Coordinates of C-alpha atoms in Angstrom, one line a residue:
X1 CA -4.5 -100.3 19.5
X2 CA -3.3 -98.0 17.1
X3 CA -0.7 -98.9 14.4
X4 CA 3.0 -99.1 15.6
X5 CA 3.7 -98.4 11.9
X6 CA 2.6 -94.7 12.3
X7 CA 5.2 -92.4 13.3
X8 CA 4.9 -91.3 17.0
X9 CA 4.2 -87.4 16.5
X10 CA 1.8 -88.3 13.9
X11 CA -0.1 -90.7 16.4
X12 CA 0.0 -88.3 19.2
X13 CA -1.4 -86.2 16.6
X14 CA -4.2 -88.6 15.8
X15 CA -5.1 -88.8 19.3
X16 CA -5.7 -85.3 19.4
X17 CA -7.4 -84.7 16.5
X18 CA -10.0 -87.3 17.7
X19 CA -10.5 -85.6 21.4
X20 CA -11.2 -82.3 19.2
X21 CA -13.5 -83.7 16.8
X22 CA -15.1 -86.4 19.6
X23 CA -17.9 -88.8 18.6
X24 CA -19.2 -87.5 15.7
X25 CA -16.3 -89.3 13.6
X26 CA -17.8 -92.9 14.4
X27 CA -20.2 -91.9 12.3
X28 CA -17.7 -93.2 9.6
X29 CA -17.9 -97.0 11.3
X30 CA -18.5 -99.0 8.6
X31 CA -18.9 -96.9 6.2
X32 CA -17.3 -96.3 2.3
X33 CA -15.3 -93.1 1.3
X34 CA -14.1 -91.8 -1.6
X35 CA -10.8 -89.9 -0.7
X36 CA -9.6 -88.1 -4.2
X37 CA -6.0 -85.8 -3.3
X38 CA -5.9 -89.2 -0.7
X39 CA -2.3 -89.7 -1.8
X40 CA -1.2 -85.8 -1.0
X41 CA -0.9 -83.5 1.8
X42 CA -4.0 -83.0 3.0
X43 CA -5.0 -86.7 2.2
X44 CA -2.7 -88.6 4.4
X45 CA -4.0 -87.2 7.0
X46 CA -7.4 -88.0 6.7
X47 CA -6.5 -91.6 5.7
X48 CA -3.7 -91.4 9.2
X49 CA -7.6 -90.3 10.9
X50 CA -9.6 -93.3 9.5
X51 CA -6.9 -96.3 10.1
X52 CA -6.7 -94.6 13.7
X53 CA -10.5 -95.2 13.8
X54 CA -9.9 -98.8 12.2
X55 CA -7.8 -100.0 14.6
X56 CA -10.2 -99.0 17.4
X57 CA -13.1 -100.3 16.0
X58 CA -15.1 -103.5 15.1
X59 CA -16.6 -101.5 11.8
X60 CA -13.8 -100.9 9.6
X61 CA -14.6 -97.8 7.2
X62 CA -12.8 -98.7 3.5
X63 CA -11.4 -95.9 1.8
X64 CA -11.1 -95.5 -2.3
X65 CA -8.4 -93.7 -3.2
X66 CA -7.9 -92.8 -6.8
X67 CA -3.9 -92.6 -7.5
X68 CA -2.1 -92.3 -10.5
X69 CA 0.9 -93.2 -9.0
X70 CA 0.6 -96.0 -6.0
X71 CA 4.1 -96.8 -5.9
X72 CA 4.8 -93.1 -4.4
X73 CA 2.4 -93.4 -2.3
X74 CA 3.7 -96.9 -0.6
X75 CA 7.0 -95.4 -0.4
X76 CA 5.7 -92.2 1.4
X77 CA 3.2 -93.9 3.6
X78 CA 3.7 -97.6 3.0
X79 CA 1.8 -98.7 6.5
X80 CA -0.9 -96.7 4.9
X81 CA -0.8 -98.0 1.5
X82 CA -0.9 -101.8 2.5
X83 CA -3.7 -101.2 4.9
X84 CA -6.7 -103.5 3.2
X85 CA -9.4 -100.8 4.3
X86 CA -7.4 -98.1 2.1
X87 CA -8.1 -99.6 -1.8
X88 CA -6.2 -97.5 -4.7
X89 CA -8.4 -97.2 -8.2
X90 CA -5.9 -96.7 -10.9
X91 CA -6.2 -93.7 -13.1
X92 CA -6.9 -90.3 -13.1
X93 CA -9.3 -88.0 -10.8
X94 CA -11.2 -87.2 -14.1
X95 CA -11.0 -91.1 -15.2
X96 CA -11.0 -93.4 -12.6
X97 CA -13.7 -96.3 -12.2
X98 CA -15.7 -96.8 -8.9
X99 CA -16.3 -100.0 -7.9
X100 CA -19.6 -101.3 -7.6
X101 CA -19.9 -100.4 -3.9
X102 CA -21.9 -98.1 -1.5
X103 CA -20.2 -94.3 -1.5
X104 CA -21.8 -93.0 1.8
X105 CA -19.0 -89.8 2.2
X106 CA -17.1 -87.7 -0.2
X107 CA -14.2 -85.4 0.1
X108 CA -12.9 -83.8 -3.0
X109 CA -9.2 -82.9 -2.3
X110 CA -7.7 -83.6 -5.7
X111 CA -5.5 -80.5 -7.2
X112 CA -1.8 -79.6 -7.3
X113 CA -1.8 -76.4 -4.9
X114 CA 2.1 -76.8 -4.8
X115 CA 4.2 -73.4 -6.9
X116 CA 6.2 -76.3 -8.6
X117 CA 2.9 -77.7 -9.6
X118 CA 0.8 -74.9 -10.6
X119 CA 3.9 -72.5 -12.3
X120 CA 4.5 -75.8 -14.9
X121 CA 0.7 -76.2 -16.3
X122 CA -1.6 -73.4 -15.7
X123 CA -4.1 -75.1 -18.1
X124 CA -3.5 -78.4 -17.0
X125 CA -4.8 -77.4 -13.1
X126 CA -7.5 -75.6 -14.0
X127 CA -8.9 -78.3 -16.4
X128 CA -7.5 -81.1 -13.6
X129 CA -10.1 -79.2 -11.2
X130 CA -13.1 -78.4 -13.2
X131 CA -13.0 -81.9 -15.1
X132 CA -12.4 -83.4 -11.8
X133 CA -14.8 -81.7 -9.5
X134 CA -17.7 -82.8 -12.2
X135 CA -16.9 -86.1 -12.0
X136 CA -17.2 -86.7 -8.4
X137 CA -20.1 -84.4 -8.0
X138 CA -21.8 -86.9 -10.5
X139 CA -20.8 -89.8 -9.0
X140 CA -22.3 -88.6 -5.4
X141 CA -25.3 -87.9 -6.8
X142 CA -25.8 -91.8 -8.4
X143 CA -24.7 -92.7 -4.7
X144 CA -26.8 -90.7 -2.8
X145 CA -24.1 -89.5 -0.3
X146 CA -24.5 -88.6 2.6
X147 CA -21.8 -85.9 3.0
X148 CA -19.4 -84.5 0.3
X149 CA -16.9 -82.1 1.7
X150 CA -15.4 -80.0 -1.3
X151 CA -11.9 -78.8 0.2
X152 CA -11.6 -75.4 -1.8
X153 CA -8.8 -72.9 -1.3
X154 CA -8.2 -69.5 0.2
X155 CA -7.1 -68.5 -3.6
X156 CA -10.7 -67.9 -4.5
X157 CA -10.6 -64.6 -2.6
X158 CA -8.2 -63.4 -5.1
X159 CA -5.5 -61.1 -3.5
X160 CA -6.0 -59.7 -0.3
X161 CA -5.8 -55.7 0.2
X162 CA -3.2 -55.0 2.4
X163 CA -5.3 -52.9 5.3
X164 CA -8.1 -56.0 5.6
X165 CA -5.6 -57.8 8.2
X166 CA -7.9 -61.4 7.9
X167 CA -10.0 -62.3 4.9
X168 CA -13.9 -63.3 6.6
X169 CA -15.8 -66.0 4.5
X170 CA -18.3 -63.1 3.3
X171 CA -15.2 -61.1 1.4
X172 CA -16.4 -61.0 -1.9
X173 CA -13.1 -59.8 -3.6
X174 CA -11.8 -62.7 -6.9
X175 CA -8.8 -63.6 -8.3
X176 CA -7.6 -61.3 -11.4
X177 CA -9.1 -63.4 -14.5
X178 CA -6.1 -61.7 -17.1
X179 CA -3.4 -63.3 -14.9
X180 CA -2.9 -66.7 -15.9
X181 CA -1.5 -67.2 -12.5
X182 CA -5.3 -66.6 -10.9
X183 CA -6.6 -69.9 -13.1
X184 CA -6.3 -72.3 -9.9
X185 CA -8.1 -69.6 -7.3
X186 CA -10.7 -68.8 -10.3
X187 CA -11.2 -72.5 -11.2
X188 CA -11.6 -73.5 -7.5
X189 CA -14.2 -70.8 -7.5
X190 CA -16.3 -72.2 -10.6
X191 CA -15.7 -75.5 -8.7
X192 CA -17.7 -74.2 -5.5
X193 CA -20.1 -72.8 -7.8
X194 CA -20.5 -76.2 -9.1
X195 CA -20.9 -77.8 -5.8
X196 CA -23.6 -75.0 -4.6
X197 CA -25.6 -76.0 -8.4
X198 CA -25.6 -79.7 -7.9
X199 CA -27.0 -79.0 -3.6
X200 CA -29.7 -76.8 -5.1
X201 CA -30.6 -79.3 -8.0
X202 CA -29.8 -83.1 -6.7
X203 CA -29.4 -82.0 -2.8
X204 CA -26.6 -83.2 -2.5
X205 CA -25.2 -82.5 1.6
X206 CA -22.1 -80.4 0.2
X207 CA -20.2 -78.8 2.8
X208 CA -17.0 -76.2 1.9
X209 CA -13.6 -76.0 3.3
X210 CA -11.4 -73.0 2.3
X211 CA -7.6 -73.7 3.1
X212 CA -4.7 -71.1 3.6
X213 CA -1.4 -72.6 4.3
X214 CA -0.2 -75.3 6.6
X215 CA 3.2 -76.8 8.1
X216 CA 3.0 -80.7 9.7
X217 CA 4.5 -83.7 8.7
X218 CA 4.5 -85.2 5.1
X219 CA 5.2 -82.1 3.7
X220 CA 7.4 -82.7 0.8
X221 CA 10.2 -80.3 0.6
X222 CA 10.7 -79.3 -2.5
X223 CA 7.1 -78.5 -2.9
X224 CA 8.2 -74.7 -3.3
X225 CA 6.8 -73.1 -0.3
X226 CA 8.7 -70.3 1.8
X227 CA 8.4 -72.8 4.7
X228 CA 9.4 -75.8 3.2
X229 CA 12.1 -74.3 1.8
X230 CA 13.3 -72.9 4.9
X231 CA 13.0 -76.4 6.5
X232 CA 14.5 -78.1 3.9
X233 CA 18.0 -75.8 3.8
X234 CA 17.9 -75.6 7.3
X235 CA 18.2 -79.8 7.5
X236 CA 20.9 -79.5 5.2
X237 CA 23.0 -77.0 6.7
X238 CA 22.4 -74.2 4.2
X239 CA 21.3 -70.7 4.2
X240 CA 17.8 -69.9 4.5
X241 CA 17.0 -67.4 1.2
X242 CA 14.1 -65.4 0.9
X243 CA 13.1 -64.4 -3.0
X244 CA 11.2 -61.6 -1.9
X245 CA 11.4 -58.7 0.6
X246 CA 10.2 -60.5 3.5
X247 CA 7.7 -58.7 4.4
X248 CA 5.0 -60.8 3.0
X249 CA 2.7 -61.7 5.9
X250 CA 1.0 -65.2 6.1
X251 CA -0.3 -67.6 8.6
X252 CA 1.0 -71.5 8.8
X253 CA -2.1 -73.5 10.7
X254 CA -0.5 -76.9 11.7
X255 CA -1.8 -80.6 10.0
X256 CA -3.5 -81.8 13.0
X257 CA -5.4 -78.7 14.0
X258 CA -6.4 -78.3 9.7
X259 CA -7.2 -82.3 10.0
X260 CA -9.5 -81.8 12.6
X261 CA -11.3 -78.5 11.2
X262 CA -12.0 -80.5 7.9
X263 CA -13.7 -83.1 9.8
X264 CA -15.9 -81.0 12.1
X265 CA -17.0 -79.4 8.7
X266 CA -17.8 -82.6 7.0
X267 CA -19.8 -83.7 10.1
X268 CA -21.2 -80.9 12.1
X269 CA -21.4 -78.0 9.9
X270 CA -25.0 -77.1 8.3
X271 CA -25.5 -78.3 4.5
X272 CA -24.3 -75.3 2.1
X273 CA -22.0 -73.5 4.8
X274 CA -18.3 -72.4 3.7
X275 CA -15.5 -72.0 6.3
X276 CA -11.9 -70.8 5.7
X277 CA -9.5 -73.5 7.2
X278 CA -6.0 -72.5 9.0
X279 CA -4.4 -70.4 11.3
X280 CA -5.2 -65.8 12.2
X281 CA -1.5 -66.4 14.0
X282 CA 0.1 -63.4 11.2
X283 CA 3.7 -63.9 10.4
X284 CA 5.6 -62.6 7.9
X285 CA 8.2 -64.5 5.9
X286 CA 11.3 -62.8 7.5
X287 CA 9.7 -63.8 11.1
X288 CA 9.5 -67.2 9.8
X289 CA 12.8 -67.4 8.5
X290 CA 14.4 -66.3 11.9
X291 CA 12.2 -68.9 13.7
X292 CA 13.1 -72.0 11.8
X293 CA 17.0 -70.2 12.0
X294 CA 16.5 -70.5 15.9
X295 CA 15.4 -74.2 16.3
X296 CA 18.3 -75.3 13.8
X297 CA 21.5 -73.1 14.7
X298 CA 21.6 -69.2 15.1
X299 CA 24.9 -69.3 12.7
X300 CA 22.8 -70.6 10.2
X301 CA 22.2 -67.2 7.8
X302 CA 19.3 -65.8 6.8
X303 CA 19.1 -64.2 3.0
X304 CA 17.0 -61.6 1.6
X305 CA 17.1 -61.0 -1.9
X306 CA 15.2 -57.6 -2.7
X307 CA 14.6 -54.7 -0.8
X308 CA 11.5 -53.8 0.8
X309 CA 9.2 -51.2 -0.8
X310 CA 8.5 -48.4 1.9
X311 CA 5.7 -47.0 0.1
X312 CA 3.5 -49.7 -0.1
X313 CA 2.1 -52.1 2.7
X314 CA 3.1 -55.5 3.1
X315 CA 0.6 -58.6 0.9
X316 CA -1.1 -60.6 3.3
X317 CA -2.8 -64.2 3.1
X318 CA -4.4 -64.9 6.8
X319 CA -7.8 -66.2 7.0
X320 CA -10.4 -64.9 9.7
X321 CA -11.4 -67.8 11.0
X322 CA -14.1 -66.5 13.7
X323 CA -17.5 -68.2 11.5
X324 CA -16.0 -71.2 12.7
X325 CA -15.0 -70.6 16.1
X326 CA -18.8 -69.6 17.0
X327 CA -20.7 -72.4 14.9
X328 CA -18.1 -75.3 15.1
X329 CA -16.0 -74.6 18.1
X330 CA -12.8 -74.3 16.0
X331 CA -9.6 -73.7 17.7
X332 CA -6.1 -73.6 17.4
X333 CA -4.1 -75.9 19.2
X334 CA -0.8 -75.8 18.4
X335 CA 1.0 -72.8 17.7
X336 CA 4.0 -71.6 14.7
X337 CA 6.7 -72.6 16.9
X338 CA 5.6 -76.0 18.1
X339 CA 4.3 -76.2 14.9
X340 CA 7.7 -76.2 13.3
X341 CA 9.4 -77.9 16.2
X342 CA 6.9 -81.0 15.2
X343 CA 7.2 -81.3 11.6
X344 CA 11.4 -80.5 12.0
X345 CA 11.5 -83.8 14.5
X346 CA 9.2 -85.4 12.0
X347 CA 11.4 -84.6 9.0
X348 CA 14.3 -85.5 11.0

């Protein structure tokens, strides 16, 4: 049976994540993982996956989670935190000391992607990531893994010209190296480039996940994204303000349908592959704003602090996500306004 501890969405969520993934993910039965990012976003949700797969199974997998910070973590998850398969190492992603144990998978999901994060410490994320990225790519090479998924970002595309409407995996554009605020899309970039050296040197199995943007449960909401922020002023009553023009176009993929798109490419995709990871749904921030207005309270106002430029096209940050339609049977499940409906009851 699964946990009682885990909120119902999430576990419904769960559920379907493992009916879209299917049998491959026994293959983590009894195996050791190293989660690193296992305490953020994207992490919880792989660590909601395997205690899903604990409870149903007579081969426990045991995750490592290197933290920094366990206290935060058993007070956002805490029936995760005091499971006995999920283990915390102290330190930090650059630092922290493996036990002396198998590793048989690795997923690399450590860096702050939040604006609050990244605007604070430029040089403190990029060196987080490459230092970081090193580290664990040695560490699966001592262990022989055998899969490391390196979860990547849409950001090492660099900015998207406004008449490509979906950015394929092939798009060979980069982030501007003189803007300072490029150094996490340009460091995650050296960061694949390390992964692709150490599969053509050690052959290691490295597999690459490139995420765009995402809306589920355990969100925090003051992480500075338009759709947090929306969700957050929303729950307290309070208009929903827009810096920009809101014309800005982007694409929200929900946390099951990303949860279950990293695992099919840490278990079915071929050694060496990259895939982007989210949702070709195209929004733009204004439609968003009027969509989480609609679920709360239409008298609830919507602000818009500049004006729109007329004679230039709208930026754009959707991912084509057709590679992994054909090779990996990716799909969409849930769309932007169930989406938001779920993570709003979650937050609720």
């Amino acid at each position: 049976m699964a946990s009682t501890l885990t909120h119902p969405i999430v576990q419904e969520d769960i559920e379907c994540i493992f009916k879209i993934v299917g049998n491959d993910l026994n293959r983590l039965q009894g195996k050791r993982i190293l989660i690193t990012g296992g305490t953020g976003f994207i992490g919880t949700w792989l660590l909601e996956t395997i205690s899903w797969l604990n409870n149903n199974s007579n081969q426990p997998c045991k995750v490592y989670v290197p933290t920094r910070n366990p206290e935060a973590f058993a007070r956002k998850a805490p029936h995760l935190a005091s499971n006995p398969e999920i283990l915390s190492l102290p330190g930090d992603i650059a630092d922290f000391e493996y036990p002396d144990d198998e590793c048989n998978f690795i997923i690399h999901a450590a860096a702050p992607a939040e604006p609050r994060a990244l605007n604070h410490d430029y040089l403190g994320v990029a060196e987080t990531i490459v230092r970081g990225t090193r580290r664990v790519l040695e560490l699966a090479t001592q262990k022989k893994v055998e899969g490391f998924l390196f979860v990547s970002s849409g950001a090492v595309y660099g900015v998207q010209p406004p008449d490509l409407e979906r950015i394929p995996e092939d798009y060979l554009g980069a982030p501007d190296i003189t803007n300072i605020r490029s150094a996490y899309g340009e460091t995650k970039r050296y960061a694949e480039m390390l992964c692709t050296l150490y599969c053509q040197r050690y052959g290691l199995p490295i597999h690459i996940a490139r995420p765009f943007t995402f809306v589920g449960p355990y969100q925090d909401l003051n992480a500075g994204f338009a759709i947090t922020d929306f969700m957050r002023d929303g729950l307290q009553g309070k208009p929903l303000t827009i810096q920009g023009d809101g014309t800005t176009v982007r694409s929200y993929c929900y946390a099951a349908d990303m949860t279950a798109i990293l695992w099919k490419i840490l278990l079915q995709s071929p050694v060496g592959r990259v895939y982007n990871v989210g949702s070709d749904e195209s929004i733009s921030i204004l439609e968003l704003a009027n969509k989480v207005k609609s679920i709360f309270d239409n008298s609830l106002e919507v602000i818009v602090m500049s004006k729109p430029n007329m004679k230039s096209r709208p930026a754009r940050y959707v991912p084509d996500i057709n590679r992994g339609r054909s090779e990996l049977g990716i799909n969409i499940h849930t769309d932007i306004d169930k989406a938001i409906k779920r993570t709003l009851s979650w937050m609720k």
